Structures are given as C-alpha cells and as structure tokens.
Amino acid sequence: MQSTTLILLLGFFSIGAFYLGRGHSLSLVGGPGKGMALHSLPGYYGYFVAIWVVLPALTLLLGWVLIEPKIVTALVVSGLPDSYQSLSAGELNLLVNNIRNLASGDVVSIAIDENLRGAADSFNDYLAKSRQLLAVLVIGLAALGGAFAWRKIHPDLRARNKVEGVVRWALIGASSIAVFTTIGIVLSVLFEALMFFQKVPATEFLFGTTWSPQTAIRADQVGSSGSFGAVPLFAGTMLITGIAMFVSVPVGLMTAIYLAEYSTSRIRGIAKPLLEILAGIPTVVYGFFAALTVAPWVRKAGESAGFEVASESALAAGLVMGIMIIPLVSSLTDDAINAVPASMRDGALGLGSTRSETMTKVIIPAALPGIVGGILLAVSRAIGETMIVVMAAGLAANLTANPFEAVTTVTVQIVTLLVGDQEFDSAKTLAAFALGLMLFVVTLILNVIGLHVVRKYREQYE
Amino acid sequence: MVAIEQDRKVTQLKTAAMTETTDTPTEHHVDLAVPGYHGQEVELGRETVGNVRCDNAFMVAENVNVYYGDNHAIRDVTLEIGKKQVVALIGPSGCGKSTFLRCLNRMNDTIETARVTGNILLDGTDIYSKQQDPVALRARVGIVFQKPNPFPKSIYDNVAYGPRIHGLAGDRSELDGIVHSSLERAGLLKEVKDRLEEPGTSLSGGQQQRLCIARTIAVNPEVILMDEPCSALDPIATARIEDLMDELCEDYAIVIVTHSMQQAARVSRRVAYFHLGYLVEVDDTDKVFTNPQHKLTEDYITGRIG
C-alpha cells in the first residue's frame, strides 16, 4: 500500500475515532444531556481518541519511510555475490543506484547481467514486503492506540488537558521549524566561510580594496590568482543603500504624515491600497524599469548637466530601490504615527497647536522610535536587495563615492559567484559564503537595533 | 415634520434601550411623551427648564445642534456661561454633554463627520464664524481631558509647550517664570520642583492630571473646559483637583463635565442636565439639587436613572 493511501486512511480513522470517542464519553454519563458530568467537553474525548489513533501510527509511518531505503538496500547488497561485496564504497553506491534504477524501470548506466537483474527483482520484492508489513503495522498500531484511548475514557479523565498538551507541542514544533532553519542557514554559511578564510586571510577579505574573484577553477586552467578585498563591495552596497534611503525616507515619511494626519478618509482609502500595490511589484520588474527607463534618463540628465555618467550607475539603481522601499517606510511610519494615542493629538490641539505643530512637536517625537525602527528595517531590506542592482548598477567593483559610476553590491557578487559551473572548494566559490556571512551579520545587527528600538517604544506611554 | 417625528421615535427607542424599561413603545407611538423610568411617562420638552441665562455671560451658546454623520447628538441647546463661574454638565452616558463641551473650543472640528449649527459666542464674537481661527480659539478656551494625557516629554517641556508655540515668553527666564507659576497654581510645584526634567509620564495619575491643568493654564486661557477630569483618579487626587477648581474659578470661567453628582454639587455654581442630546434643565446648583423642576432631572439626581 502506498504511504499516501495510509495517511489518507489514518485521516478517515481519526474522524471515526473522534465521533466514537465523543459518543462513548457521553454514553458513559448517560446521554448528550448529561455532558456536565464529564471533566471536559465531550469533543475533547473525541480528540483524545483521535490523537491516540493517529499520532503513534503516523510516527511509525514516518520513521519507517525514513529508514526503509537503507534497510532494503542493505538486504539487497548482502544478497549479492561476493565479487560485488569487495567493491569500494563509491562503486558500490553506483551499483546500488543502478539496481534501484533497474528496479523502477529507469535508464541503467552499465550492462545488465543476471546478478543485476536478480538484485533488482529482490529489491522490488523487499520493497513490496516492506510496504505490506508497514500497512499491517500502521493499521494495527492505530487500532491499538484507539483501543487504549477508548479504555481510558472515564468521566474523570482530564481529556482537555491532555489534548491541549498535544496542541502545545504541535505549536512548539511549528515555531521551532523557523528557529532550526535559521540555525541551519547560519551554520552552513559559517562553515563554508571558515573554509574560505583558510584560503584567504580574513584581514585581506575585510580590509582589501580590490575585488577580482577570477581564479583558475581547475589546475590546468589559466587564470589570475584573484583578490578578495570586500571593501569595494560594501562601499557599493552602502552607496546604493544610502541613495535609496535618501529617496525613500523623506518621501515615505511625508507620505505617512499626509495619510495619517491630513488626508480625508476617502483619499486614504484610495492611496493606501495603491501604495501596497507598489510594495507588491516584483523586484525584477523594478530592475528592468531601472535599467531601461531610469538609467538612460539619469545618464541623459547627468550629461546635459555636464557630468560623466556611466550607463549603469549607482544613482539609477539607488533611485529605483528608494522608490521600491517607499511603501515599507510609509506603512511602518504610518503604524508608528497611528500608535500614538489620540489623547496626545487632542492634548496638543486643545492647547491651540496647529496641525503641523501637533505633528512636528508632539506626534513625530512620540513616534520617533517606531519610525527609526521602521527605517532600520528598510535599510536592511535595501542592503539585501539584488535584482535592481544586477540590472541597473552593473558588476564592476569600483571603490568610489561617485553615484554616477557603476558599482556593485555584496548580494550581486554572491549571485555572480554562484552562477554557472563551480567547484566548491575554490576560493572564488567560497567567497560567496564569506560575503553572505558578513551580510548576515550586518543585517542582523540592524534588525536587532530596529526591533529593540521598536520594543522600547511600545512601553513609552503607560 | 416627518423628520421630527422620526427623531422622536429614535429618542423613544434609545430611552427604552438605555433604561431597560419593559414597556417598549410601538413604532407608531409618536408624541411628546417619552416612556419614562419605571413605567412613568415623562415629558421631554423642547424647551429647557430653569434659567439658561446668567448675569455676566462670557460664553453664549444659542440653538446649538451637533450631528455626527446622521446622528443628531446635540439638539437645539442654548446655554450661557458666566465669568468666574463653574458650570457643571451632568447627565447619563451618551447624553451629549462631552460633545457640547467639545463644541465650545471647536475640538469637534477634528472629527470628519461632525457638523455644528447654531451660534456660540465667546465674549461677543462668533467662534464658528469664517474669520475665527480654531487654533487661536483653543488658546483662549483650554481643555482638560478625562484621562491625563501628558506628552512624553519632561515635566518642564509639558508646561512650556503652550507658551512656546504661542510665543508667550520672550526668553528662557520668562518661560521659567510661566512654568513655575503655572505649576504653582495647579498645586503641583512643591511636588515636582526638583525633578522638572523627568518625564511627565513618570508622575502619578493625580499629578499627571494636575500637570495637564498646569499645561492648560500656562497658555493663559479665558475659559477652561474639563471633560470628567477626575474620573480616572482616586478620591484624594479628586479632592485636590476640586480644590484647584475653586481657586481657578476666581480667574477663569470653567465648564466641567462630570458623572459625580456630589462633585457637581461641590464645585459648581450652576448645573446643566443633559438628556439624549436635549438640555433638560439649567439652574443654580443648589436649586437643581434641592428642588429640580423637571421630572427627568429629579430622577437622575436622586439616582433612579443614570
């Protein structure tokens, strides 16, 4: 039986178990009208039985599916003639793959002989047996669990507490997924980065001013030795982020102030969804808007003013990125302004402040921590942005503060380093992880500061 | 005519809902009588009982109506407020007393759907006229709110806020003088004079409310509106604020909204009883509390409704 069929079957069992358990609990106290005699609501007894039916059986199913291939493979290998047993681990692995492919009817890379055919047959055989055994065990365990729970049902059974305990663990499990994923990402980046720092000294990476990651990937290739000074990348990132902030912070702030304090509810009702649409445009679309529309315009405008402007400039990328971030800044600022109690506004107006005095002297100072927190979140968004820069700012790692020149950013370099055929122990490839680690640390610090400021702000009025 | 009838119908239904009377009127039951409390029928006249006028009127409201969207919140209210006088507005929740109070310094302007008709004169000039700047008006008619709302600034800056925005002080020492005298008059100076730089929010509830009063009088208003200023305070803090009102009314006209009849009796010279947007009865405080003319007023102050 397929495991999906089994899972489906367990689903049906659980529904049945729920109704049976509920009915049983009620019948113990003498009918639906007597539910008060039970410790918990009748439904909880139903859930209790259903959990006992599903949870052990499902655990067994998942465990089985995880270890099944290993056991079956080991059995098949042990059944092979001795000549195969002496193969090296790599060759044996290849052989097992071929056996598996043959068994499932896929293409096989070696000539098919008797032994191979036999092994494939026994593979299929073992698999079928394993599945039969699994189906029997799962259904048996479900029945056993159900029977156990059924016997435990008693008016004094604290079914609600037990069910809530299971729910609590389910919630803990769900929330730990994000935590463990984060830890996993950090560790994988960290180990690769450490490998990089064995090849390239950390001081050169952190303080070197030349970024030219072209190295020979294979020993017989011709290539430069490469240099891995990350300063130009971080300088480029900061330049573009700075331009983006220069655009998005004032515009976003003023948008939020207008929407929160000055606009009528009708204009607000129209403008807010429009801003949210701006936030919903994919960054790739912003990217070609930057490359095809804004960059040429910047170039023309710059040249007519007498500047020399590269066709791919930091300014174009930064401007478009700033526009992209406006909704983020304005909506976070809007939240911060709206979080200021109306009594502050009334108090200021009641003292004879104009709207703008109320805004600049009372509301904005009160909302400032929230606004700063929002801006920091926007900065980390800008630092992490890739597509716009790839398309509009180019790939040249110039160390410059001139916004009319082409620059590149950390994220863009990570992308270019990892695109195409790579060898995962060359410094060039590993450099991506070192950059990733640096970027992670920087954005983490910004996020921590931002969240800290926001949290502090929440405690301000009471 | 139809509109008026509908108004009354709404009135009756609301009254029924608020007092949980059992004899809910039928939809077609339309006359001047309001189904009263405990089954009695009580006349809710269009005319205010008692005496809406006073000798030295400083603020005059004539035929004021307030609408929130379609909701007719204040109905044809006429009331005079005298110089150096405390007028208490009383009445059950939702009767419009706070709404009326907020008309007096145009705080209702901040509500998009609010609409005010009629005339309100401050010292003879119409505050709802086109020439009147609401900002300047609010400097002359200060307001203290129900919940203390000090700004998240220092105690000093809270009091100095008004003088600063209105440019009342020429230099720092003058500003210091205003802050100190305002805190002094609000009876707060002794408690806070050594910690003027601490945030206003660090004070206790009663102190915060006195800080808000100090902040209001620092602008040197002519009228002070108080919207249930003591409802969030304990009895000791309440007593201090009431004492303060006694002192302040020597210089200002004060209008106070309160739910406490005892408070109204203690602090006010005149009392206005509101009911469902109507001003039912106005008179000298001792008259209203000893000999109310209107049945509704009597029911309210004797605790049968409210």
Short mmCIF file of C-alpha atoms in Angstrom, two decimals, chain A residues 51 62 72 78 84 96 127 132 151 166 181 187 198 246 250-251 261 284 299 308 310 325 351 368 385 402 407 413 434:
data_model
loop_
_atom_site.label_atom_id
_atom_site.label_comp_id
_atom_site.label_asym_id
_atom_site.label_seq_id
_atom_site.Cartn_x
_atom_site.Cartn_y
_atom_site.Cartn_z
CA ILE A 51 -4.90 11.65 18.67
CA LEU A 62 7.27 8.45 9.04
CA VAL A 72 16.17 -2.64 1.86
CA SER A 78 24.03 -8.68 1.34
CA TYR A 84 30.43 -7.30 -5.52
CA VAL A 96 23.06 0.24 -5.85
CA LEU A 127 10.11 -3.20 -1.07
CA GLN A 132 2.78 -4.79 3.26
CA ARG A 151 -10.42 2.13 27.61
CA VAL A 166 -0.58 17.75 22.42
CA THR A 181 16.11 26.66 9.79
CA LEU A 187 25.90 27.05 10.33
CA GLN A 198 41.62 29.19 5.37
CA PHE A 246 17.86 59.41 0.64
CA PRO A 250 11.75 61.71 3.20
CA VAL A 251 9.16 60.64 0.66
CA GLU A 261 -2.97 63.30 9.69
CA VAL A 284 12.76 42.08 -11.17
CA ARG A 299 22.60 59.38 -17.94
CA GLU A 308 30.09 61.98 -16.97
CA ALA A 310 28.09 55.53 -16.73
CA ILE A 325 11.15 50.96 -0.34
CA LEU A 351 -3.59 73.82 23.72
CA LEU A 368 10.22 58.64 16.54
CA GLU A 385 18.17 43.83 -2.50
CA ASN A 402 30.56 58.92 -7.10
CA VAL A 407 29.27 49.96 -8.62
CA GLN A 413 28.57 39.44 -6.24
CA ALA A 434 32.07 34.73 3.36
#
